[in-house]
mmCIF file of C-alpha atoms in Angstrom:
data_model
loop_
_atom_site.group_PDB
_atom_site.id
_atom_site.type_symbol
_atom_site.label_atom_id
_atom_site.label_comp_id
_atom_site.label_asym_id
_atom_site.label_seq_id
_atom_site.Cartn_x
_atom_site.Cartn_y
_atom_site.Cartn_z
ATOM 1 C CA MET A 138 9.904 18.350 11.180
ATOM 2 C CA SER A 139 9.969 17.077 7.599
ATOM 3 C CA THR A 140 11.628 19.213 4.945
ATOM 4 C CA SER A 141 9.715 17.612 2.041
ATOM 5 C CA PRO A 142 7.353 19.688 -0.151
ATOM 6 C CA GLN A 143 3.887 20.049 1.321
ATOM 7 C CA LEU A 144 0.276 20.388 0.277
ATOM 8 C CA THR A 145 -2.017 22.453 2.493
ATOM 9 C CA ALA A 146 -5.797 22.735 2.898
ATOM 10 C CA GLY A 147 -6.841 24.849 5.840
ATOM 11 C CA ALA A 148 -4.716 23.587 8.725
ATOM 12 C CA ALA A 149 -4.183 20.171 7.073
ATOM 13 C CA ARG A 150 -0.730 19.309 5.695
ATOM 14 C CA LEU A 151 0.564 16.517 3.500
ATOM 15 C CA GLY A 152 4.260 16.083 2.760
ATOM 16 C CA PHE A 153 5.453 14.205 -0.302
ATOM 17 C CA SER A 154 8.647 13.274 -2.108
ATOM 18 C CA ALA A 155 8.764 12.405 -5.794
ATOM 19 C CA SER A 156 12.508 11.737 -5.624
ATOM 20 C CA ALA A 157 12.088 9.205 -2.787
ATOM 21 C CA GLY A 158 9.740 6.793 -4.497
ATOM 22 C CA GLY A 159 6.631 8.912 -5.006
ATOM 23 C CA ARG A 160 5.705 8.676 -1.353
ATOM 24 C CA VAL A 161 3.719 10.595 1.212
ATOM 25 C CA THR A 162 6.067 11.701 3.996
ATOM 26 C CA LEU A 163 3.592 13.138 6.515
ATOM 27 C CA LEU A 164 -0.142 13.610 6.927
ATOM 28 C CA GLU A 165 -1.876 15.921 9.378
ATOM 29 C CA LEU A 166 -5.659 16.274 9.117
ATOM 30 C CA CYS A 167 -8.415 18.195 10.864
ATOM 31 C CA SER A 168 -11.388 16.413 12.419
ATOM 32 C CA SER A 169 -13.754 19.105 11.048
ATOM 33 C CA ASN A 170 -13.576 21.927 8.523
ATOM 34 C CA ARG A 171 -13.683 24.422 11.396
ATOM 35 C CA ASP A 172 -10.561 23.126 13.134
ATOM 36 C CA GLU A 173 -7.641 25.503 13.387
ATOM 37 C CA LEU A 174 -5.237 22.734 14.375
ATOM 38 C CA ALA A 175 -4.492 19.493 12.524
ATOM 39 C CA LYS A 176 -3.579 16.165 14.108
ATOM 40 C CA THR A 177 -0.906 13.707 13.027
ATOM 41 C CA VAL A 178 -2.406 10.693 11.237
ATOM 42 C CA LEU A 179 0.683 8.953 9.851
ATOM 43 C CA ARG A 180 3.949 8.078 11.472
ATOM 44 C CA PRO A 181 6.172 10.640 9.704
ATOM 45 C CA PHE A 182 8.746 9.439 7.222
ATOM 46 C CA PRO A 183 12.225 9.820 8.758
ATOM 47 C CA ASP A 184 14.349 12.785 7.701
ATOM 48 C CA GLY A 185 17.749 12.261 6.072
ATOM 49 C CA VAL A 186 16.924 8.996 4.290
ATOM 50 C CA GLY A 187 19.259 8.386 1.352
ATOM 51 C CA PRO A 188 18.509 6.426 -1.840
ATOM 52 C CA ALA A 189 20.239 3.255 -0.599
ATOM 53 C CA GLN A 190 18.068 3.225 2.542
ATOM 54 C CA LEU A 191 14.809 3.164 0.567
ATOM 55 C CA LEU A 192 15.355 -0.537 -0.121
ATOM 56 C CA HIS A 193 14.975 -1.330 3.576
ATOM 57 C CA TRP A 194 11.599 0.283 4.168
ATOM 58 C CA PRO A 195 12.052 3.299 6.463
ATOM 59 C CA LYS A 196 9.010 3.067 8.712
ATOM 60 C CA GLY A 197 6.834 6.073 7.988
ATOM 61 C CA GLY A 198 4.566 7.790 5.474
ATOM 62 C CA ILE A 199 2.841 5.949 2.629
ATOM 63 C CA TYR A 200 4.586 3.908 -0.090
ATOM 64 C CA PRO A 201 3.003 3.183 -3.489
ATOM 65 C CA LEU A 202 3.128 -0.546 -4.253
ATOM 66 C CA ILE A 203 3.841 -0.838 -7.992
ATOM 67 C CA PRO A 204 3.694 -3.008 -10.141
ATOM 68 C CA TYR A 205 2.560 -5.463 -7.441
ATOM 69 C CA SER A 206 2.251 -5.748 -3.686
ATOM 70 C CA ASN A 207 3.832 -8.128 -1.210
ATOM 71 C CA ARG A 208 5.896 -11.125 -2.342
ATOM 72 C CA VAL A 209 6.593 -13.117 -5.469
ATOM 73 C CA LYS A 210 7.577 -16.474 -4.014
ATOM 74 C CA ASP A 211 11.192 -17.555 -4.636
ATOM 75 C CA SER A 212 11.526 -14.497 -6.920
ATOM 76 C CA THR A 213 10.141 -16.542 -9.813
ATOM 77 C CA LEU A 214 7.062 -15.323 -11.654
ATOM 78 C CA ASP A 215 5.010 -17.828 -13.656
ATOM 79 C CA PHE A 216 2.956 -16.074 -16.332
ATOM 80 C CA HIS A 217 1.393 -17.439 -19.516
ATOM 81 C CA GLY A 218 3.488 -20.574 -19.361
ATOM 82 C CA ARG A 219 6.824 -18.825 -18.949
ATOM 83 C CA GLN A 220 8.943 -18.278 -15.847
ATOM 84 C CA TYR A 221 10.560 -14.916 -15.164
ATOM 85 C CA GLY A 222 13.333 -14.484 -12.600
ATOM 86 C CA LEU A 223 13.162 -11.319 -10.476
ATOM 87 C CA PRO A 224 15.717 -9.909 -8.007
ATOM 88 C CA SER A 225 15.047 -11.109 -4.467
ATOM 89 C CA HIS A 226 14.676 -8.536 -1.718
ATOM 90 C CA PRO A 227 17.401 -8.682 0.957
ATOM 91 C CA ASP A 228 14.809 -8.331 3.724
ATOM 92 C CA ALA A 229 12.556 -11.050 2.268
ATOM 93 C CA HIS A 230 15.038 -13.449 0.605
ATOM 94 C CA PRO A 231 14.443 -15.674 -1.345
ATOM 95 C CA HIS A 232 11.290 -13.737 -2.261
ATOM 96 C CA THR A 233 10.698 -10.321 -3.786
ATOM 97 C CA LEU A 234 8.888 -7.568 -1.891
ATOM 98 C CA HIS A 235 6.424 -4.881 -3.030
ATOM 99 C CA GLY A 236 7.837 -4.180 -6.470
ATOM 100 C CA HIS A 237 10.546 -1.598 -7.037
ATOM 101 C CA ALA A 238 8.775 1.709 -7.709
ATOM 102 C CA HIS A 239 9.000 2.751 -4.039
ATOM 103 C CA ARG A 240 12.762 3.252 -4.350
ATOM 104 C CA MET A 241 12.873 4.896 -7.760
ATOM 105 C CA ILE A 242 12.806 8.577 -8.688
ATOM 106 C CA TRP A 243 9.343 9.753 -9.735
ATOM 107 C CA GLU A 244 8.562 12.929 -11.675
ATOM 108 C CA MET A 245 6.224 15.608 -10.352
ATOM 109 C CA THR A 246 3.952 16.447 -13.294
ATOM 110 C CA SER A 247 1.496 18.870 -11.670
ATOM 111 C CA LEU A 248 1.315 20.820 -8.428
ATOM 112 C CA THR A 249 -1.135 23.210 -6.806
ATOM 113 C CA LYS A 250 -1.575 24.261 -3.198
ATOM 114 C CA SER A 251 -3.652 21.171 -2.373
ATOM 115 C CA GLN A 252 -2.953 18.716 -5.228
ATOM 116 C CA VAL A 253 0.044 16.913 -6.698
ATOM 117 C CA THR A 254 0.547 14.315 -9.416
ATOM 118 C CA MET A 255 3.680 12.154 -9.511
ATOM 119 C CA ARG A 256 4.644 9.791 -12.330
ATOM 120 C CA TYR A 257 7.094 6.931 -12.761
ATOM 121 C CA VAL A 258 8.029 5.287 -16.082
ATOM 122 C CA HIS A 259 9.707 1.876 -16.250
ATOM 123 C CA ALA A 260 11.222 0.793 -19.567
ATOM 124 C CA GLY A 261 11.298 -2.916 -18.700
ATOM 125 C CA GLY A 262 14.299 -4.897 -17.511
ATOM 126 C CA THR A 263 15.634 -6.854 -14.567
ATOM 127 C CA GLU A 264 13.241 -5.510 -11.918
ATOM 128 C CA TRP A 265 10.140 -6.146 -14.044
ATOM 129 C CA PRO A 266 10.163 -7.600 -17.559
ATOM 130 C CA TRP A 267 7.389 -5.391 -18.957
ATOM 131 C CA PRO A 268 7.434 -1.636 -19.539
ATOM 132 C CA PHE A 269 4.837 0.313 -17.591
ATOM 133 C CA SER A 270 3.980 3.774 -16.330
ATOM 134 C CA ALA A 271 2.406 4.667 -13.005
ATOM 135 C CA THR A 272 0.832 7.811 -11.596
ATOM 136 C CA LEU A 273 -0.119 8.830 -8.077
ATOM 137 C CA ASP A 274 -2.604 11.702 -7.775
ATOM 138 C CA ILE A 275 -3.060 13.214 -4.308
ATOM 139 C CA ASP A 276 -5.821 15.677 -3.370
ATOM 140 C CA LEU A 277 -5.875 17.192 0.117
ATOM 141 C CA GLU A 278 -8.884 18.639 1.946
ATOM 142 C CA PRO A 279 -8.965 19.802 5.578
ATOM 143 C CA THR A 280 -10.415 16.503 6.855
ATOM 144 C CA ARG A 281 -9.213 13.991 4.270
ATOM 145 C CA ALA A 282 -6.650 13.019 1.654
ATOM 146 C CA ARG A 283 -7.525 11.144 -1.528
ATOM 147 C CA LEU A 284 -4.794 9.072 -3.216
ATOM 148 C CA SER A 285 -5.419 7.701 -6.708
ATOM 149 C CA LEU A 286 -3.094 5.131 -8.289
ATOM 150 C CA CYS A 287 -2.863 4.123 -11.932
ATOM 151 C CA LEU A 288 -0.710 1.363 -13.438
ATOM 152 C CA ARG A 289 -0.565 1.209 -17.253
ATOM 153 C CA ASN A 290 0.927 -1.513 -19.429
ATOM 154 C CA ASP A 291 3.133 0.313 -21.933
ATOM 155 C CA GLY A 292 4.393 -2.872 -23.600
ATOM 156 C CA GLN A 293 3.312 -4.879 -26.605
ATOM 157 C CA THR A 294 2.291 -8.022 -24.695
ATOM 158 C CA PRO A 295 0.019 -8.704 -21.700
ATOM 159 C CA MET A 296 1.463 -8.411 -18.203
ATOM 160 C CA PRO A 297 0.205 -9.183 -14.695
ATOM 161 C CA GLY A 298 -0.277 -6.071 -12.615
ATOM 162 C CA GLY A 299 -1.157 -4.973 -9.135
ATOM 163 C CA ILE A 300 -1.427 -1.784 -7.100
ATOM 164 C CA GLY A 301 -1.454 -0.954 -3.425
ATOM 165 C CA LEU A 302 -0.672 1.586 -0.740
ATOM 166 C CA HIS A 303 1.448 0.922 2.344
ATOM 167 C CA PRO A 304 0.621 3.452 5.069
ATOM 168 C CA TYR A 305 2.227 3.605 8.508
ATOM 169 C CA PHE A 306 -0.430 4.911 10.886
ATOM 170 C CA GLN A 307 0.260 6.341 14.314
ATOM 171 C CA HIS A 308 -0.646 3.584 16.751
ATOM 172 C CA ASP A 309 -1.241 2.700 20.375
ATOM 173 C CA PRO A 310 -1.770 -0.939 21.477
ATOM 174 C CA ASP A 311 -5.241 -0.022 22.794
ATOM 175 C CA ASP A 312 -6.440 1.496 19.513
ATOM 176 C CA ARG A 313 -9.568 -0.252 18.212
ATOM 177 C CA VAL A 314 -9.404 -1.535 14.630
ATOM 178 C CA ALA A 315 -12.375 -2.718 12.534
ATOM 179 C CA PHE A 316 -12.666 -3.960 8.936
ATOM 180 C CA ASP A 317 -14.799 -6.424 6.984
ATOM 181 C CA ALA A 318 -12.733 -8.796 4.848
ATOM 182 C CA PRO A 319 -14.225 -12.271 5.284
ATOM 183 C CA ILE A 320 -11.740 -14.453 3.388
ATOM 184 C CA ASP A 321 -8.573 -15.289 5.312
ATOM 185 C CA TRP A 322 -5.381 -16.362 3.533
ATOM 186 C CA PRO A 323 -3.255 -17.849 6.353
ATOM 187 C CA VAL A 324 0.201 -16.299 6.507
ATOM 188 C CA THR A 325 3.185 -18.640 6.207
ATOM 189 C CA PRO A 326 6.285 -18.183 8.413
ATOM 190 C CA ASP A 327 8.036 -16.401 5.519
ATOM 191 C CA TYR A 328 4.998 -14.168 4.833
ATOM 192 C CA CYS A 329 3.624 -15.862 1.747
ATOM 193 C CA ALA A 330 -0.036 -16.914 1.615
ATOM 194 C CA ASN A 331 -1.607 -20.315 2.107
ATOM 195 C CA LEU A 332 -4.878 -21.094 0.324
ATOM 196 C CA PRO A 333 -7.866 -19.289 1.836
ATOM 197 C CA ARG A 334 -10.499 -20.194 4.345
ATOM 198 C CA ASP A 335 -13.735 -18.314 5.008
ATOM 199 C CA ARG A 336 -14.586 -16.292 8.068
ATOM 200 C CA ALA A 337 -18.212 -16.232 9.124
ATOM 201 C CA SER A 338 -18.314 -12.636 10.386
ATOM 202 C CA PRO A 339 -16.454 -9.322 10.140
ATOM 203 C CA ALA A 340 -13.608 -8.587 12.516
ATOM 204 C CA GLU A 341 -15.158 -6.844 15.501
ATOM 205 C CA ALA A 342 -13.843 -3.465 16.554
ATOM 206 C CA GLY A 343 -11.304 -3.843 19.312
ATOM 207 C CA PRO A 344 -7.615 -3.733 20.169
ATOM 208 C CA LEU A 345 -5.347 -6.137 18.323
ATOM 209 C CA PRO A 346 -3.946 -9.087 20.290
ATOM 210 C CA PRO A 347 -0.505 -8.630 21.894
ATOM 211 C CA GLY A 348 2.592 -9.204 19.803
ATOM 212 C CA GLU A 349 3.015 -9.150 16.054
ATOM 213 C CA VAL A 350 -0.168 -9.273 13.994
ATOM 214 C CA THR A 351 -0.090 -10.022 10.244
ATOM 215 C CA LEU A 352 -3.270 -10.761 8.287
ATOM 216 C CA TYR A 353 -3.922 -11.334 4.587
ATOM 217 C CA ARG A 354 -7.605 -10.964 3.730
ATOM 218 C CA SER A 355 -9.776 -10.696 0.643
ATOM 219 C CA GLY A 356 -13.371 -9.867 -0.102
ATOM 220 C CA TRP A 357 -12.631 -6.559 1.602
ATOM 221 C CA ARG A 358 -15.640 -4.226 1.696
ATOM 222 C CA GLY A 359 -13.310 -1.246 1.302
ATOM 223 C CA LEU A 360 -13.524 0.292 4.774
ATOM 224 C CA CYS A 361 -11.112 0.229 7.712
ATOM 225 C CA VAL A 362 -11.873 2.217 10.867
ATOM 226 C CA ILE A 363 -9.244 2.951 13.508
ATOM 227 C CA ASP A 364 -10.556 4.419 16.774
ATOM 228 C CA ARG A 365 -7.562 5.850 18.572
ATOM 229 C CA THR A 366 -7.188 6.104 22.336
ATOM 230 C CA ASN A 367 -6.896 9.897 21.988
ATOM 231 C CA GLY A 368 -10.453 10.118 20.621
ATOM 232 C CA ASP A 369 -9.563 10.382 16.921
ATOM 233 C CA ARG A 370 -11.310 8.208 14.358
ATOM 234 C CA ILE A 371 -9.319 7.417 11.200
ATOM 235 C CA GLU A 372 -11.358 6.032 8.321
ATOM 236 C CA MET A 373 -9.797 4.553 5.207
ATOM 237 C CA GLN A 374 -12.209 4.018 2.308
ATOM 238 C CA ALA A 375 -11.026 2.245 -0.853
ATOM 239 C CA ASP A 376 -12.406 1.601 -4.343
ATOM 240 C CA PRO A 377 -13.398 -1.972 -5.317
ATOM 241 C CA ALA A 378 -10.077 -2.285 -7.186
ATOM 242 C CA PHE A 379 -8.596 -2.859 -3.724
ATOM 243 C CA SER A 380 -10.411 -6.102 -2.957
ATOM 244 C CA HIS A 381 -7.593 -7.365 -0.725
ATOM 245 C CA PHE A 382 -6.402 -6.035 2.612
ATOM 246 C CA VAL A 383 -3.184 -6.511 4.570
ATOM 247 C CA LEU A 384 -2.896 -5.670 8.256
ATOM 248 C CA HIS A 385 0.519 -5.650 9.902
ATOM 249 C CA ARG A 386 1.448 -4.505 13.383
ATOM 250 C CA PRO A 387 4.963 -5.297 14.689
ATOM 251 C CA ALA A 388 5.463 -6.824 18.114
ATOM 252 C CA ASN A 389 6.590 -3.497 19.567
ATOM 253 C CA ALA A 390 3.356 -1.850 18.308
ATOM 254 C CA GLU A 391 5.224 1.258 17.132
ATOM 255 C CA TYR A 392 2.971 1.665 14.093
ATOM 256 C CA LEU A 393 0.063 0.064 12.258
ATOM 257 C CA CYS A 394 0.105 -0.829 8.551
ATOM 258 C CA ALA A 395 -3.388 -1.173 7.050
ATOM 259 C CA GLU A 396 -2.748 -1.751 3.370
ATOM 260 C CA PRO A 397 -5.312 -1.561 0.546
ATOM 261 C CA VAL A 398 -4.038 -3.873 -2.207
ATOM 262 C CA SER A 399 -5.448 -5.392 -5.379
ATOM 263 C CA HIS A 400 -4.158 -8.951 -4.882
ATOM 264 C CA VAL A 401 -2.923 -11.419 -2.292
ATOM 265 C CA ALA A 402 0.737 -12.195 -1.549
ATOM 266 C CA ASP A 403 2.226 -14.252 -4.424
ATOM 267 C CA GLY A 404 -1.131 -13.866 -6.132
ATOM 268 C CA PHE A 405 0.265 -14.026 -9.663
ATOM 269 C CA ASN A 406 1.810 -17.454 -9.110
ATOM 270 C CA LEU A 407 -1.272 -18.753 -7.315
ATOM 271 C CA PHE A 408 -3.358 -17.532 -10.260
ATOM 272 C CA ALA A 409 -1.038 -19.352 -12.681
ATOM 273 C CA LYS A 410 -1.687 -22.556 -10.717
ATOM 274 C CA GLY A 411 -5.426 -22.136 -11.231
ATOM 275 C CA HIS A 412 -6.433 -20.786 -7.821
ATOM 276 C CA PRO A 413 -9.327 -18.288 -8.012
ATOM 277 C CA CYS A 414 -9.892 -15.025 -6.151
ATOM 278 C CA THR A 415 -6.224 -14.025 -5.976
ATOM 279 C CA GLY A 416 -6.990 -10.535 -7.297
ATOM 280 C CA THR A 417 -4.610 -11.019 -10.225
ATOM 281 C CA VAL A 418 -5.255 -8.611 -13.089
ATOM 282 C CA VAL A 419 -3.826 -9.221 -16.561
ATOM 283 C CA LEU A 420 -3.318 -5.918 -18.347
ATOM 284 C CA LYS A 421 -3.408 -5.935 -22.139
ATOM 285 C CA PRO A 422 -1.161 -3.485 -24.001
ATOM 286 C CA GLU A 423 -2.198 0.108 -23.183
ATOM 287 C CA GLU A 424 -4.654 -1.149 -20.545
ATOM 288 C CA ALA A 425 -4.586 0.376 -17.053
ATOM 289 C CA LEU A 426 -5.522 -0.593 -13.490
ATOM 290 C CA ASN A 427 -6.894 2.284 -11.404
ATOM 291 C CA GLY A 428 -7.948 2.685 -7.782
ATOM 292 C CA SER A 429 -8.447 5.419 -5.187
ATOM 293 C CA VAL A 430 -8.193 5.460 -1.394
ATOM 294 C CA THR A 431 -9.452 8.185 0.919
ATOM 295 C CA ILE A 432 -8.048 8.657 4.416
ATOM 296 C CA SER A 433 -10.152 10.889 6.652
ATOM 297 C CA LEU A 434 -10.112 12.046 10.259
ATOM 298 C CA GLY A 435 -13.050 12.456 12.611
ATOM 299 C CA SER A 436 -13.926 11.955 16.261
ATOM 300 C CA VAL A 437 -15.146 8.847 18.067
#
């Protein structure tokens, strides 16, 4: 059982850790307001994880993806005619991976029985050239959790920015997954994105094919439905800020990552090359990017 602080709403519980990257560590929801027992929705974040281990993505909970999601190819960011070198990630070398906020200490700025706000402030430097601040607001109800992200440019010059959430859902290979994101960005062998191609129809509800599954999609309608073999229905509903969607399931099918994100992998560099629809947002000084995601539990 996790020892992290917890929110409660009826029988629902949500664990969180500001000191471990502003993450959700567990989520148990009820399928109705009358339920006296809650069911596990997320693969719990492992206990006993130290600061050095956060770099290597312990598989559980929900990570905030700040100030961008996925990779910056070759750890070189092209923005407004200038190239910025970023530290490569050891698990994605020579590329970066998911920003750095997930392994930094956040501050808890407000807390009630069913709500928490966590904040991270970056002064600029090696990890990201521009100063920024980020907040994660979490509100828990018996049947759902709402997570709201905000990324603010605290610098004096424009910066590219992106937000996302990286949940690890409980998963069985026969779970049925459905989402509508018609534009496919083919995934390269090193998990960057090739230029997109259109899909004619939404992905039909059904089990994922055997083995590893990794998809980069855009034009996402903001809904992902997971019908579990135990009869639970998990629905994830996202604001339009999350126009892109990443689905990843490892070959061993131990968990399912269904990630609401604002831009495609290496989207900032693709945008700099003139490719449209990457989801890249350029934040002016004091401008912010906001988006909310609701995860709810029901029955099939």
